[in-house]
CSV table of C-alpha atoms in Angstrom, one decimal:
chain,number,residue,atom,x,y,z
E,1,UNK,CA,2.7,11.1,19.0
E,2,UNK,CA,0.4,12.0,16.1
E,3,UNK,CA,0.4,15.7,15.5
E,4,UNK,CA,-2.6,16.7,13.5
E,5,UNK,CA,-3.6,19.8,11.5
E,6,UNK,CA,-7.0,20.4,9.9
E,7,UNK,CA,-7.3,22.1,6.5
E,8,UNK,CA,-10.8,23.5,6.0
E,9,UNK,CA,-12.5,24.7,9.2
E,10,UNK,CA,-16.2,24.7,8.4
E,11,UNK,CA,-18.9,22.7,10.1
E,12,UNK,CA,-17.6,19.1,10.0
E,13,UNK,CA,-14.2,20.3,11.0
E,14,UNK,CA,-15.6,21.5,14.3
E,15,UNK,CA,-16.5,17.9,15.1
E,16,UNK,CA,-13.0,16.8,14.1
E,17,UNK,CA,-11.5,19.5,16.3
E,18,UNK,CA,-13.6,18.5,19.3
E,19,UNK,CA,-12.7,14.8,18.7
E,20,UNK,CA,-8.9,15.5,18.7
E,21,UNK,CA,-9.1,17.7,21.8
E,22,UNK,CA,-11.2,15.1,23.6
E,23,UNK,CA,-8.8,12.2,22.8
E,24,UNK,CA,-5.9,14.4,23.8
E,25,UNK,CA,-7.4,15.0,27.2
E,26,UNK,CA,-8.0,11.3,27.6
E,27,UNK,CA,-4.3,10.7,27.2
E,28,UNK,CA,-4.2,9.3,23.7
E,29,UNK,CA,-1.0,9.9,21.7
E,30,UNK,CA,-2.6,12.7,19.5
E,31,UNK,CA,-2.4,16.4,19.5
E,32,UNK,CA,-4.2,19.0,17.4
E,33,UNK,CA,-1.5,21.6,16.7
E,34,UNK,CA,-3.2,23.8,14.1
E,35,UNK,CA,-6.2,24.5,11.9
E,36,UNK,CA,-6.4,26.4,8.6
E,37,UNK,CA,-9.2,28.1,6.6
E,38,UNK,CA,-9.0,30.8,3.9
E,39,UNK,CA,-11.9,32.6,5.6
E,40,UNK,CA,-10.5,34.0,8.9
E,41,UNK,CA,-14.1,34.3,10.3
E,42,UNK,CA,-14.4,30.5,10.2
E,43,UNK,CA,-11.5,30.3,12.6
E,44,UNK,CA,-13.5,31.9,15.4
E,45,UNK,CA,-17.1,31.3,14.5
E,46,UNK,CA,-19.3,28.5,15.8
E,47,UNK,CA,-20.4,26.4,12.8
E,48,UNK,CA,-23.9,24.9,12.7
E,49,UNK,CA,-24.4,21.7,10.7
E,50,UNK,CA,-26.9,18.8,10.8
E,51,UNK,CA,-25.2,16.9,13.6
E,52,UNK,CA,-24.8,18.1,17.2
E,53,UNK,CA,-21.3,18.1,18.7
E,54,UNK,CA,-20.2,19.0,22.2
E,55,UNK,CA,-17.8,22.0,22.2
E,56,UNK,CA,-14.4,21.2,23.6
E,57,UNK,CA,-11.8,23.8,24.5
E,58,UNK,CA,-8.2,23.5,23.7
E,59,UNK,CA,-5.1,25.3,22.4
E,60,UNK,CA,-4.0,25.2,18.8
E,61,UNK,CA,-2.7,27.7,16.2
E,62,UNK,CA,-4.9,29.2,13.4
E,63,UNK,CA,-3.8,30.0,9.9
E,64,UNK,CA,-5.4,31.2,6.6
E,65,UNK,CA,-2.6,29.7,4.4
E,66,UNK,CA,-2.0,26.0,4.7
E,67,UNK,CA,1.5,26.3,3.3
E,68,UNK,CA,2.5,28.7,6.0
E,69,UNK,CA,0.9,26.4,8.6
E,70,UNK,CA,2.9,23.4,7.4
E,71,UNK,CA,6.1,25.4,7.2
E,72,UNK,CA,5.8,26.6,10.8
E,73,UNK,CA,4.2,23.7,12.5
E,74,UNK,CA,5.5,20.2,13.3
E,75,UNK,CA,2.7,18.1,11.7
E,76,UNK,CA,2.5,14.3,11.0
E,77,UNK,CA,-1.2,14.0,10.1
E,78,UNK,CA,-3.3,16.3,7.9
E,79,UNK,CA,-7.1,16.1,8.2
E,80,UNK,CA,-8.8,17.3,5.0
E,81,UNK,CA,-12.2,18.9,5.8
E,82,UNK,CA,-12.6,20.8,2.5
E,83,UNK,CA,-15.4,20.6,-0.1
E,84,UNK,CA,-15.5,17.3,-1.9
E,85,UNK,CA,-14.1,18.5,-5.2
E,86,UNK,CA,-10.9,19.6,-3.4
E,87,UNK,CA,-10.4,16.2,-1.7
E,88,UNK,CA,-8.2,14.6,-4.4
E,89,UNK,CA,-5.8,17.5,-5.0
E,90,UNK,CA,-5.2,18.3,-1.4
E,91,UNK,CA,-5.0,14.7,-0.3
E,92,UNK,CA,-2.4,13.9,-3.0
E,93,UNK,CA,-0.4,17.0,-2.2
E,94,UNK,CA,-0.3,16.1,1.5
E,95,UNK,CA,0.7,12.5,0.8
E,96,UNK,CA,3.5,13.7,-1.6
E,97,UNK,CA,4.7,16.0,1.2
E,98,UNK,CA,5.0,12.9,3.4
E,99,UNK,CA,2.0,13.3,5.7
E,100,UNK,CA,-0.6,10.7,6.7
E,101,UNK,CA,-4.0,11.9,5.6
E,102,UNK,CA,-7.5,11.6,7.1
E,103,UNK,CA,-9.9,12.9,4.3
E,104,UNK,CA,-13.6,13.5,5.0
E,105,UNK,CA,-16.1,11.6,3.0
E,106,UNK,CA,-17.1,11.3,0.3
E,107,UNK,CA,-13.6,10.4,-1.0
E,108,UNK,CA,-14.3,12.1,-4.3
E,109,UNK,CA,-17.0,12.5,-6.9
E,110,UNK,CA,-14.8,10.5,-9.3
E,111,UNK,CA,-13.8,6.9,-8.8
E,112,UNK,CA,-10.7,7.6,-11.0
E,113,UNK,CA,-9.6,10.3,-8.6
E,114,UNK,CA,-10.2,7.9,-5.7
E,115,UNK,CA,-7.8,5.4,-7.3
E,116,UNK,CA,-5.2,8.2,-7.8
E,117,UNK,CA,-5.4,9.1,-4.1
E,118,UNK,CA,-4.8,5.4,-3.2
E,119,UNK,CA,-1.9,5.2,-5.5
E,120,UNK,CA,-0.4,8.4,-4.0
E,121,UNK,CA,-0.6,6.8,-0.5
E,122,UNK,CA,1.1,3.6,-1.7
E,123,UNK,CA,3.8,5.5,-3.7
E,124,UNK,CA,4.7,7.6,-0.7
E,125,UNK,CA,4.3,4.9,2.0
E,126,UNK,CA,1.7,6.9,3.9
E,127,UNK,CA,-1.6,6.1,5.6
E,128,UNK,CA,-4.8,7.3,4.0
E,129,UNK,CA,-8.2,6.9,5.5
E,130,UNK,CA,-11.6,8.3,4.5
E,131,UNK,CA,-14.0,9.6,7.1
E,132,UNK,CA,-16.8,7.0,6.7
E,133,UNK,CA,-17.8,7.6,10.3
E,134,UNK,CA,-20.9,5.4,10.3
E,135,UNK,CA,-18.6,2.3,10.6
E,136,UNK,CA,-17.6,3.7,14.0
E,137,UNK,CA,-21.0,4.8,15.1
E,138,UNK,CA,-22.1,2.9,18.2
E,139,UNK,CA,-25.6,1.8,17.2
E,140,UNK,CA,-24.5,0.8,13.7
E,141,UNK,CA,-21.5,-1.0,15.1
E,142,UNK,CA,-23.9,-2.9,17.4
E,143,UNK,CA,-26.0,-3.8,14.3
E,144,UNK,CA,-22.8,-5.1,12.7
E,145,UNK,CA,-21.9,-7.1,15.8
E,146,UNK,CA,-25.3,-8.9,16.3
E,147,UNK,CA,-25.6,-9.6,12.6
E,148,UNK,CA,-22.2,-11.4,12.7
E,149,UNK,CA,-22.5,-13.2,16.0
E,150,UNK,CA,-26.1,-14.4,15.3
E,151,UNK,CA,-27.5,-13.8,18.7
E,152,UNK,CA,-30.8,-12.8,17.3
E,153,UNK,CA,-30.8,-15.3,14.5
E,154,UNK,CA,-30.9,-14.4,10.8
E,155,UNK,CA,-31.3,-10.9,9.6
E,156,UNK,CA,-34.6,-10.9,7.6
E,157,UNK,CA,-35.0,-7.4,6.4
E,158,UNK,CA,-33.5,-3.9,6.9
E,159,UNK,CA,-34.6,-0.4,6.4
E,160,UNK,CA,-32.3,2.6,6.8
E,161,UNK,CA,-32.9,6.4,6.4
E,162,UNK,CA,-31.1,9.7,6.5
E,163,UNK,CA,-33.3,12.9,6.5
E,164,UNK,CA,-32.2,16.5,6.4
E,165,UNK,CA,-33.0,20.0,5.5
E,166,UNK,CA,-31.1,21.3,2.4
E,167,UNK,CA,-27.4,21.7,3.3
E,168,UNK,CA,-27.2,25.4,2.6
E,169,UNK,CA,-24.6,26.0,5.3
E,170,UNK,CA,-21.5,25.2,3.2
E,171,UNK,CA,-18.9,27.7,2.0
E,172,UNK,CA,-20.2,29.4,-1.1
E,173,UNK,CA,-23.2,27.1,-0.9
E,174,UNK,CA,-21.0,24.3,-2.3
E,175,UNK,CA,-23.3,21.5,-1.2
E,176,UNK,CA,-25.9,22.7,-3.6
E,177,UNK,CA,-23.4,22.7,-6.5
E,178,UNK,CA,-23.7,19.3,-8.1
E,179,UNK,CA,-20.3,19.6,-9.8
E,180,UNK,CA,-18.6,20.2,-6.4
E,181,UNK,CA,-20.6,17.8,-4.1
E,182,UNK,CA,-22.1,15.2,-6.4
E,183,UNK,CA,-25.5,15.8,-4.9
E,184,UNK,CA,-26.9,14.4,-1.6
E,185,UNK,CA,-26.8,10.9,-3.2
E,186,UNK,CA,-23.0,11.3,-2.9
E,187,UNK,CA,-22.7,13.3,0.2
E,188,UNK,CA,-25.6,12.1,2.4
E,189,UNK,CA,-26.9,8.8,1.0
E,190,UNK,CA,-23.3,7.4,0.9
E,191,UNK,CA,-23.3,7.0,4.7
E,192,UNK,CA,-25.8,4.2,4.6
E,193,UNK,CA,-24.7,2.9,1.3
E,194,UNK,CA,-21.1,2.5,2.6
E,195,UNK,CA,-22.3,1.0,5.8
E,196,UNK,CA,-24.4,-1.6,4.0
E,197,UNK,CA,-21.4,-2.8,2.0
E,198,UNK,CA,-19.5,-3.1,5.3
E,199,UNK,CA,-22.5,-5.0,6.9
E,200,UNK,CA,-23.6,-7.3,4.1
E,201,UNK,CA,-20.9,-7.1,1.4
E,202,UNK,CA,-21.5,-6.2,-2.2
E,203,UNK,CA,-25.0,-6.3,-3.7
E,204,UNK,CA,-25.6,-8.1,-6.9
E,205,UNK,CA,-27.7,-5.2,-8.3
E,206,UNK,CA,-29.4,-2.0,-7.3
E,207,UNK,CA,-32.5,0.1,-8.0
E,208,UNK,CA,-32.7,3.8,-7.2
E,209,UNK,CA,-35.5,6.2,-7.7
E,210,UNK,CA,-34.6,9.8,-7.2
E,211,UNK,CA,-36.0,13.3,-7.3
E,212,UNK,CA,-34.0,16.5,-7.9
E,213,UNK,CA,-35.5,19.6,-6.3
E,214,UNK,CA,-32.7,21.9,-5.0
E,215,UNK,CA,-29.8,20.0,-6.5
E,216,UNK,CA,-29.5,16.7,-8.4
E,217,UNK,CA,-30.5,13.5,-6.6
E,218,UNK,CA,-31.5,15.2,-3.3
E,219,UNK,CA,-34.2,12.6,-2.6
E,220,UNK,CA,-33.4,8.9,-3.1
E,221,UNK,CA,-35.0,5.6,-2.4
E,222,UNK,CA,-32.7,2.7,-3.1
E,223,UNK,CA,-33.2,-1.1,-3.1
E,224,UNK,CA,-30.1,-3.2,-2.8
E,225,UNK,CA,-30.4,-6.8,-4.1
E,226,UNK,CA,-28.3,-9.5,-2.4
E,227,UNK,CA,-27.9,-13.1,-3.3
E,228,UNK,CA,-29.3,-14.0,0.1
E,229,UNK,CA,-32.6,-12.4,-0.8
E,230,UNK,CA,-32.6,-10.0,2.2
E,231,UNK,CA,-34.9,-7.1,1.4
E,232,UNK,CA,-32.9,-3.9,2.0
E,233,UNK,CA,-34.3,-0.4,1.5
E,234,UNK,CA,-32.4,2.8,2.0
E,235,UNK,CA,-33.9,6.3,1.9
E,236,UNK,CA,-32.1,9.7,1.9
E,237,UNK,CA,-34.0,13.0,1.6
E,238,UNK,CA,-32.4,16.4,1.7
E,239,UNK,CA,-35.5,18.3,0.6
E,240,UNK,CA,-37.0,18.7,4.1
E,241,UNK,CA,-36.6,22.4,4.8
E,242,UNK,CA,-37.0,23.2,8.5
E,243,UNK,CA,-36.8,19.6,9.6
E,244,UNK,CA,-34.2,18.5,12.2
E,245,UNK,CA,-31.7,16.1,10.9
E,246,UNK,CA,-32.4,12.5,11.7
E,247,UNK,CA,-31.1,9.1,10.8
E,248,UNK,CA,-31.9,5.6,11.8
E,249,UNK,CA,-32.7,2.0,10.9
E,250,UNK,CA,-35.2,-0.9,11.5
E,251,UNK,CA,-33.6,-4.3,11.4
E,252,UNK,CA,-35.7,-7.4,11.7
E,253,UNK,CA,-34.1,-10.6,12.9
E,254,UNK,CA,-35.6,-14.0,13.7
E,255,UNK,CA,-35.6,-13.3,17.4
E,256,UNK,CA,-35.7,-9.6,17.7
E,257,UNK,CA,-36.3,-6.3,16.0
E,258,UNK,CA,-33.8,-3.4,16.4
E,259,UNK,CA,-35.1,0.1,16.0
E,260,UNK,CA,-32.8,3.1,16.0
E,261,UNK,CA,-34.5,6.5,15.9
E,262,UNK,CA,-34.3,9.8,17.7
E,263,UNK,CA,-30.7,8.9,18.6
E,264,UNK,CA,-31.9,5.9,20.7
E,265,UNK,CA,-31.5,2.2,19.9
E,266,UNK,CA,-34.0,-0.3,21.4
E,267,UNK,CA,-34.1,-4.1,21.0
E,268,UNK,CA,-37.6,-5.6,20.8
E,269,UNK,CA,-37.6,-9.4,21.6
E,270,UNK,CA,-39.8,-11.2,19.0
E,271,UNK,CA,-41.3,-13.8,21.4
E,272,UNK,CA,-42.7,-11.2,23.8
E,273,UNK,CA,-40.7,-12.6,26.7
E,274,UNK,CA,-39.4,-9.3,27.8
E,275,UNK,CA,-39.7,-5.5,27.6
E,276,UNK,CA,-37.8,-3.6,24.9
E,277,UNK,CA,-34.4,-2.7,26.2
E,278,UNK,CA,-31.4,-0.5,25.4
E,279,UNK,CA,-28.3,-2.6,24.8
E,280,UNK,CA,-25.4,-1.9,27.2
E,281,UNK,CA,-22.7,-2.8,24.7
E,282,UNK,CA,-22.5,0.6,22.9
E,283,UNK,CA,-19.2,2.4,23.5
E,284,UNK,CA,-19.4,5.9,24.9
E,285,UNK,CA,-16.8,7.0,22.3
E,286,UNK,CA,-18.2,6.7,18.8
E,287,UNK,CA,-18.6,8.3,15.5
E,288,UNK,CA,-15.8,10.8,14.6
E,289,UNK,CA,-13.9,10.5,17.9
E,290,UNK,CA,-13.9,6.7,17.5
E,291,UNK,CA,-12.9,7.0,13.9
E,292,UNK,CA,-9.9,9.3,14.8
E,293,UNK,CA,-9.0,7.1,17.7
E,294,UNK,CA,-8.8,4.1,15.4
E,295,UNK,CA,-6.7,5.9,12.8
E,296,UNK,CA,-4.3,7.2,15.5
E,297,UNK,CA,-3.8,3.6,16.7
E,298,UNK,CA,-3.1,2.4,13.1
E,299,UNK,CA,-0.5,5.1,12.7
E,300,UNK,CA,1.2,4.7,16.1
E,301,UNK,CA,1.3,0.9,16.0
E,302,UNK,CA,1.7,0.2,12.3
E,303,UNK,CA,-1.5,-1.8,12.1
E,304,UNK,CA,-3.3,-2.8,8.9
E,305,UNK,CA,-6.6,-0.9,8.3
E,306,UNK,CA,-9.1,-3.7,8.1
E,307,UNK,CA,-12.1,-1.8,9.3
E,308,UNK,CA,-12.1,1.2,6.9
E,309,UNK,CA,-9.5,1.0,4.1
E,310,UNK,CA,-9.5,3.6,1.3
E,311,UNK,CA,-10.1,0.9,-1.3
E,312,UNK,CA,-13.5,0.3,0.3
E,313,UNK,CA,-14.4,4.0,0.2
E,314,UNK,CA,-13.6,4.1,-3.5
E,315,UNK,CA,-15.9,1.1,-4.1
E,316,UNK,CA,-18.7,3.0,-2.3
E,317,UNK,CA,-18.2,5.8,-4.8
E,318,UNK,CA,-18.6,3.2,-7.6
E,319,UNK,CA,-21.8,2.0,-6.0
E,320,UNK,CA,-23.2,5.5,-5.8
E,321,UNK,CA,-22.5,6.0,-9.5
E,322,UNK,CA,-24.4,2.7,-10.2
E,323,UNK,CA,-27.3,4.2,-8.2
E,324,UNK,CA,-27.2,7.3,-10.4
E,325,UNK,CA,-27.4,5.1,-13.5
E,326,UNK,CA,-30.5,3.4,-12.1
E,327,UNK,CA,-32.0,6.7,-11.2
E,328,UNK,CA,-31.4,8.2,-14.6
E,329,UNK,CA,-33.3,5.2,-16.0
E,330,UNK,CA,-36.3,5.7,-13.7
E,331,UNK,CA,-35.3,3.1,-11.1
E,332,UNK,CA,-34.3,0.3,-13.5
E,333,UNK,CA,-32.5,-2.5,-11.8
E,334,UNK,CA,-28.8,-2.2,-12.6
E,335,UNK,CA,-26.1,-4.9,-12.0
E,336,UNK,CA,-23.3,-3.8,-9.6
E,337,UNK,CA,-19.8,-4.6,-10.6
E,338,UNK,CA,-18.4,-4.6,-7.1
């Protein structure tokens, strides 16, 4: 049985909490035993962020001191949902204490710190996974599946986007603090950047044009250059005050076009032989619940993490830093050392 505790109980932690409770009710070998936040109001308040999550009730203990929590509770997995600048220190402390760790994305703003986190996991023989949840998101997993099995032929071009109002809901407005969050290029854009590495492998080079309005790099348009020549464009914009969060993609294959928008995926056959349709292969459990389910299975059954290893999350940080180099040079094409 995996016994989980969450450190940091802001907005994203609510999704993690609901995921644990849902999986527990479904009979999986996982139990959320406790949560911790230095602000006691966060332990009872309903947090609003840019993704909707269904509230799930359950019983767990609440603390304002994580050391007290770990002393009193029987815990095997610590889930880190703190601001990004705190990810390395808390992750490494928990690994040194002998816990498995699920750390929210982005892994860190520093690739060097990412490598230190990986080394700490290896040194202590513990599991470490980073919450790159897009790899577990149903519509994106479907895109990965059809790209690999070739049912629609060759992928010809791909456009992805992630749009949001400024993330002003964080504790002490930390998302708007570039030194703490690394800007939306690190916190928001990284979702699609990481998924593209998972989907297509490492690009040979990148070009990124960015604007900085409320914090650094909060509007980005990225081109990824692959040896195959597939045109790939990725957009992230966190300057859209008052706009409901949205994400999606348009993928053109030889035999079909896949469009994901407004939380709905449709397949459009290219030969006009049929009406657009919603694929029936998308699992009902996806995103953060699917991510946690996968991690629990790894821990319980001693499996190798082939889908989302921490080494890959660290490489995604390196790619984001390469985008920054390009953006600082006005969108100049920069080679990626993957």
